Coordinates of C-alpha atoms in Angstrom, one line a residue:
X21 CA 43.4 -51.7 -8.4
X22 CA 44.3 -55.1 -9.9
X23 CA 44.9 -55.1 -13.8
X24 CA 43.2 -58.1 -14.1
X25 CA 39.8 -56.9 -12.1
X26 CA 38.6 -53.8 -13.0
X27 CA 41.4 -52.4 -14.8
X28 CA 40.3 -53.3 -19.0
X29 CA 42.5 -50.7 -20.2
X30 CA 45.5 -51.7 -18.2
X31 CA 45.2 -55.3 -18.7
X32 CA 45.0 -54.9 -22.4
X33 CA 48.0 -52.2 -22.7
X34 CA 49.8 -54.5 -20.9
X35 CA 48.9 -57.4 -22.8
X36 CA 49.8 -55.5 -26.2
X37 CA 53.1 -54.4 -25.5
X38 CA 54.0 -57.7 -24.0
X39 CA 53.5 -58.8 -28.0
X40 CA 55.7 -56.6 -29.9
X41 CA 59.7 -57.0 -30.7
X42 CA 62.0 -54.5 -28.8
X43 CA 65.2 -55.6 -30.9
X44 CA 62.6 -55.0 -33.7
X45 CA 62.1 -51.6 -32.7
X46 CA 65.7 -51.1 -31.6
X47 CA 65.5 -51.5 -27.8
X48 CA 67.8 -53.4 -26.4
X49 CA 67.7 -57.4 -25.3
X50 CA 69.8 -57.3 -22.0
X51 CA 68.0 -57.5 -18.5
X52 CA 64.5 -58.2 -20.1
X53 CA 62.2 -60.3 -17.5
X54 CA 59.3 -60.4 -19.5
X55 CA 58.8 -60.3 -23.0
X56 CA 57.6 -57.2 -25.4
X57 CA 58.3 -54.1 -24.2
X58 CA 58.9 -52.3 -21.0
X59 CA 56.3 -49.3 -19.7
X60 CA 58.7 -46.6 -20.5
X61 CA 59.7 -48.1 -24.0
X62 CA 56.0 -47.3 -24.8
X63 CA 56.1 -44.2 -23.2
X64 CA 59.0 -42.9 -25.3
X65 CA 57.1 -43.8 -28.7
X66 CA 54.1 -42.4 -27.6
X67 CA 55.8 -39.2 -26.5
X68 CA 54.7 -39.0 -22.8
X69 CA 55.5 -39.7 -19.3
X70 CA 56.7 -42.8 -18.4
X71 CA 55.2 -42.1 -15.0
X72 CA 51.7 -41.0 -16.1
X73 CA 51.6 -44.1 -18.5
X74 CA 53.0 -46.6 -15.6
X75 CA 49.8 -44.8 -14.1
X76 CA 48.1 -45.5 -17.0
X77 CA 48.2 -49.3 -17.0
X78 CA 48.0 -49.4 -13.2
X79 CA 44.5 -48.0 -13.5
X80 CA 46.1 -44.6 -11.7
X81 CA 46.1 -42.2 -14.8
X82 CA 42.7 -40.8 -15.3
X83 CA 40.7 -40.3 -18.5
X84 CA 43.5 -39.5 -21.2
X85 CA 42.9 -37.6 -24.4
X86 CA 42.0 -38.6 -27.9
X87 CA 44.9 -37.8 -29.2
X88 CA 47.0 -39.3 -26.2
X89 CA 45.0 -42.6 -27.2
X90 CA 46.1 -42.1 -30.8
X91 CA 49.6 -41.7 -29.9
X92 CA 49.9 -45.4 -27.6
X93 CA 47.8 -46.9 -30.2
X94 CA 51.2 -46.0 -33.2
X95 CA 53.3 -47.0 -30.7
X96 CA 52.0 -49.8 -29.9
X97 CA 51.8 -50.6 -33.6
X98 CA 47.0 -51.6 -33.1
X99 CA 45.4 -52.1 -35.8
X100 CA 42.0 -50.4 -37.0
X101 CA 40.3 -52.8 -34.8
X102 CA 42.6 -53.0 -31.7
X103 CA 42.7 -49.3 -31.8
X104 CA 38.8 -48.7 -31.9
X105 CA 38.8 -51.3 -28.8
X106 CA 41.6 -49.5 -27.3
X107 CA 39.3 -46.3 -27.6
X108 CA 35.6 -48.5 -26.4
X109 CA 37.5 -49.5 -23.0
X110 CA 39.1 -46.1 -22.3
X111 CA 36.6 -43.6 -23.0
X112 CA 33.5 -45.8 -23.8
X113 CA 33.5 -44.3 -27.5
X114 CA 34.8 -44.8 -31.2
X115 CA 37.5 -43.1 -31.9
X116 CA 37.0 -40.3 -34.4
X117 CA 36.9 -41.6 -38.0
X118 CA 39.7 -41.1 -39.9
X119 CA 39.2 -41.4 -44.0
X120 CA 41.7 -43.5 -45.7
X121 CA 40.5 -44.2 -49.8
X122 CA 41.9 -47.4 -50.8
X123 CA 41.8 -48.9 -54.1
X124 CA 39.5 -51.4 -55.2
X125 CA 38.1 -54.2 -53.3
X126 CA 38.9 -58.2 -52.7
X127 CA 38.2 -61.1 -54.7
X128 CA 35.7 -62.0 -52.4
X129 CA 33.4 -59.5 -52.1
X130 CA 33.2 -59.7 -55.9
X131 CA 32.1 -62.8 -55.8
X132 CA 29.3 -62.1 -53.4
X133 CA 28.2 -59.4 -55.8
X134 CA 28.4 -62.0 -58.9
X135 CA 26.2 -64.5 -56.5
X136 CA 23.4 -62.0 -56.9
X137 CA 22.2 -63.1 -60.3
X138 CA 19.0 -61.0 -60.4
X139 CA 19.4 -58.4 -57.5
X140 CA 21.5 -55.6 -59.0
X141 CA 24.1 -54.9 -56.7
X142 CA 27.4 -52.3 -56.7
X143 CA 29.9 -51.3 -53.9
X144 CA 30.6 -47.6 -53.6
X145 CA 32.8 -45.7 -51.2
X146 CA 31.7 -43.2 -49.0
X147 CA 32.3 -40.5 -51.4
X148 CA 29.7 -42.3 -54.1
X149 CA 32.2 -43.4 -56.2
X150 CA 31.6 -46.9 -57.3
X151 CA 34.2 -49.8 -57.2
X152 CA 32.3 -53.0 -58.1
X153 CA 29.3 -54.1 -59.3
X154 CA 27.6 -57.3 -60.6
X155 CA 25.9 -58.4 -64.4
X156 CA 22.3 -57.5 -63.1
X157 CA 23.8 -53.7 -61.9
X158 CA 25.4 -53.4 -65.5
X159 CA 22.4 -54.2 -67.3
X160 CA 19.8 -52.9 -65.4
X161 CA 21.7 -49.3 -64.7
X162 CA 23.7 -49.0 -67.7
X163 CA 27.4 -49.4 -66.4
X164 CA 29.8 -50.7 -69.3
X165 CA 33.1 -49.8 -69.2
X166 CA 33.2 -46.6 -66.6
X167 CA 35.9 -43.9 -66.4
X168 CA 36.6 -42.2 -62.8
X169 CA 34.5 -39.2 -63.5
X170 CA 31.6 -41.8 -64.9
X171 CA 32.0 -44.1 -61.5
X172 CA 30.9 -41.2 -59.2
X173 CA 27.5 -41.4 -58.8
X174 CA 25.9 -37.8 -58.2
X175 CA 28.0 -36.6 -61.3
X176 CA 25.6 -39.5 -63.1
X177 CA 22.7 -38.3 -61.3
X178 CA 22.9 -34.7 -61.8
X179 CA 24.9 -34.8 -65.7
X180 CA 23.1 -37.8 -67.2
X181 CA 19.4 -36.8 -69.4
X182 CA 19.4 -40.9 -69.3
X183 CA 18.9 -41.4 -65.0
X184 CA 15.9 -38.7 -64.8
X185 CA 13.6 -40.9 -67.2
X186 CA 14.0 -44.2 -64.6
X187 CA 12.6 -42.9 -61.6
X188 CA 11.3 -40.0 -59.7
X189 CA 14.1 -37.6 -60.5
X190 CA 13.5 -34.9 -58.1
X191 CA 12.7 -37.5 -55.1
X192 CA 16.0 -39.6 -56.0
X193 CA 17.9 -35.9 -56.3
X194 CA 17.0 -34.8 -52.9
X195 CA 17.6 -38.1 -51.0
X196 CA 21.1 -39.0 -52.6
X197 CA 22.2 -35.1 -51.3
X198 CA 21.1 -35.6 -48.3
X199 CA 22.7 -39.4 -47.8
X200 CA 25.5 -38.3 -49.5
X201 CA 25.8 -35.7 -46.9
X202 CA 25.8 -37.9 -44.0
X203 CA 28.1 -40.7 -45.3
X204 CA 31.0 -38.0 -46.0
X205 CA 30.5 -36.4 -42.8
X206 CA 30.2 -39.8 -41.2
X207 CA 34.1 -40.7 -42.5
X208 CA 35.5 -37.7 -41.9
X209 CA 35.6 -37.3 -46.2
X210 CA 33.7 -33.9 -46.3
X211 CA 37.1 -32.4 -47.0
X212 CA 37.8 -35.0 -49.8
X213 CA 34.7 -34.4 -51.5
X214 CA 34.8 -30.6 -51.2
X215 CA 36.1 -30.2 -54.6
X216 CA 33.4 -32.5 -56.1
X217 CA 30.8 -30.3 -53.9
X218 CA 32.3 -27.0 -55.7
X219 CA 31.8 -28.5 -59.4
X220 CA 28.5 -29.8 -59.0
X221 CA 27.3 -26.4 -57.3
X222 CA 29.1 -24.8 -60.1
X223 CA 27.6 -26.3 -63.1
X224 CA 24.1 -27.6 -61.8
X225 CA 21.6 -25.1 -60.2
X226 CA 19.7 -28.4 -58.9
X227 CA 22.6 -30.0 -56.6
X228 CA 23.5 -26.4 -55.2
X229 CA 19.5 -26.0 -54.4
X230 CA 19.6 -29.6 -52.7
X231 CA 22.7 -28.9 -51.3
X232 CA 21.5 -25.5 -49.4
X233 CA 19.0 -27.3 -48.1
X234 CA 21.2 -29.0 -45.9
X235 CA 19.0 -32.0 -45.2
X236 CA 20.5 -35.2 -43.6
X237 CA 19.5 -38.7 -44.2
X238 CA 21.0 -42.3 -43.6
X239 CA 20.9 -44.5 -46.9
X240 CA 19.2 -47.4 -45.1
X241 CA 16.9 -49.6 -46.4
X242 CA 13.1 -49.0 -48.2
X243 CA 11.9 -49.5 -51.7
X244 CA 12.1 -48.0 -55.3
X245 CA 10.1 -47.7 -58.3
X246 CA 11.7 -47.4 -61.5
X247 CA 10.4 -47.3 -64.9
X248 CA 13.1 -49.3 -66.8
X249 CA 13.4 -48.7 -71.1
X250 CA 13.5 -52.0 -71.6
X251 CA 11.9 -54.0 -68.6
X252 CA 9.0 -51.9 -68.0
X253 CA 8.1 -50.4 -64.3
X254 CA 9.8 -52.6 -61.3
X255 CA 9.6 -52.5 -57.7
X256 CA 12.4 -53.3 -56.0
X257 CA 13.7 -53.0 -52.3
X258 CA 17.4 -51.6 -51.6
X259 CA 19.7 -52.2 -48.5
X260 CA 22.7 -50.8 -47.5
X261 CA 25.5 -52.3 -45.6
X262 CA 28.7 -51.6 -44.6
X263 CA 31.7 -54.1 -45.3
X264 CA 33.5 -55.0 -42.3
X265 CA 37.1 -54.1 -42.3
X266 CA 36.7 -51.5 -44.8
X267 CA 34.8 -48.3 -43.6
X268 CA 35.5 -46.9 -47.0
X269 CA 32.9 -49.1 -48.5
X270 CA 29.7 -49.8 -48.6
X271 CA 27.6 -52.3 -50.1
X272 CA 24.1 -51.2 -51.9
X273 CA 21.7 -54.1 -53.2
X274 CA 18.5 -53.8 -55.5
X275 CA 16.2 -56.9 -54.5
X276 CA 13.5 -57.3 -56.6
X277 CA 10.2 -57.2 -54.7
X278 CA 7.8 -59.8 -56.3
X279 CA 8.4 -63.1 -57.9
X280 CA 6.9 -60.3 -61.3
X281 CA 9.7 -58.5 -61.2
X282 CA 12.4 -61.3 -60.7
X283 CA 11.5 -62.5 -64.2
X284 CA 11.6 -59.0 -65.6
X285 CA 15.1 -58.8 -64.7
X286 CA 15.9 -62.4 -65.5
X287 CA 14.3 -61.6 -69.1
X288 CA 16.4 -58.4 -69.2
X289 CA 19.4 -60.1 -68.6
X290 CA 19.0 -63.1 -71.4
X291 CA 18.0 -60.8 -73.7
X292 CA 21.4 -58.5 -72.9
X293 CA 22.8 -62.3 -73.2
X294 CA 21.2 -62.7 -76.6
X295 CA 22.6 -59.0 -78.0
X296 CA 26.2 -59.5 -76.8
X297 CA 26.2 -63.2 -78.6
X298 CA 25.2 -61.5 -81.8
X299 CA 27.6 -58.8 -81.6
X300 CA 30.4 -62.0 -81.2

């Protein structure tokens, strides 16, 4: 079977390794007719037969394993991306998730949250802890200065008197659960988050309810009420979207529904302008 004609896998394997360094890598330079590195040189780092995988590229070599995939992706040094596409053209799947936290997020994406002057917007990881957020997010949810217990957001659900008078607590309770549910499942986190599962079950009777009930739920997109202190009621519609490149984060925005409630956050805001000049 050509490599170029029916053989994806092949073609891009072989592309791949024709990109990487052997004297990088230690191999050496001598007798080298084509650049990168040679079929077995890929086979030793990825631990397996230098005949299967010759069989491999050739289009000769079956389905391989997950984990087989896994191991040609290290050594052929893929990234995140070139290793899900490795995956797509081999089995006709994702690979499975694997959950990496990283700190923080990129100037960038900040910037698109601060662009949003009266849609409150945050970006949270897939274990609800938040990372960013923009003014109208700080004003109209309350975050100041947050420590890492505070960023987690179903410690603030379940712990804070202040959250059940904004909206339908019990509604809000049992969706966050159940979302919360599928987005640590969804990155392979549950483990991560076990601990944080334990405390809350532990020290609220409400989670550990919700919990049992075992309901799933994907965070999506739909609309809110809440009855804000200041600003009075507000409708608003949320979305949810991941951030490409980093499937540790995802990005949750509040859009105000009517032009009514635009200018209650726009008055909230100026007057949370207003306070902090006096306080300076």
């Amino acid at each position: 079977m050509p490599e170029t004609n029916g053989n994806q896998l092949g073609a891009y394997l072989k592309d791949r390794r024709a990109k990487l360094d052997p004297a990088a890598l230690g191999f050496p330079m001598t007798r080298r007719r084509t650049p990168g590195l040679r079929r077995e040189e890929v086979a030793q780092r990825a631990n397996v037969s230098a005949t299967w995988y010759t069989w491999l590229e050739q289009g000769r070599g079956g389905s391989p394993s997950m984990d087989v995939l896994d191991r040609i992706a290290r050594a052929l040094m893929l990234t995140n991306v070139e290793r899900e596409h490795l995956f797509f053209i081999a089995l006709g799947h994702p690979p499975e998730v694997r959950y990496q936290a990283k700190e923080g997020i990129s100037p960038r994406i900040q910037r698109v949250l601060d662009a949003l002057e009266f849609s409150p917007a945050f970006v949270k990881t897939v274990t609800w802890d938040l990372v960013a957020w923009n003014r109208a997010a700080a004003v109209f949810f309350g975050y100041g200065p947050l420590g890492p217990e505070q960023r987690n957001i179903p410690r603030r659900l379940f712990f804070d008197p202040q959250v059940r008078t904004v909206f339908d607590w019990e509604s809000a309770a049992r969706f966050a659960v159940a979302a919360f549910r599928v987005d640590t499942a969804r990155a392979g986190a549950s483990g991560n988050v076990q601990e944080l599962v334990d405390e809350l079950s532990r020290l609220s009777p409400e989670f550990e309810r919700l919990w049992r009930e075992n309901n799933v739920i994907t965070h999506g997109e739909g609309t809110k009420h809440f009855r804000h202190p200041v600003a009075g009621m507000l409708e608003v519609e949320y979305s949810a979207f991941s951030i490409d490149g980093r499937p540790d984060l995802n990005l949750v925005i509040y859009n105000p529904a009517t032009p009514k409630d635009v200018n209650k956050i726009r008055r909230l805001l100026a007057g949370n302008s207003r306070q902090r000049h006096r306080e300076h």
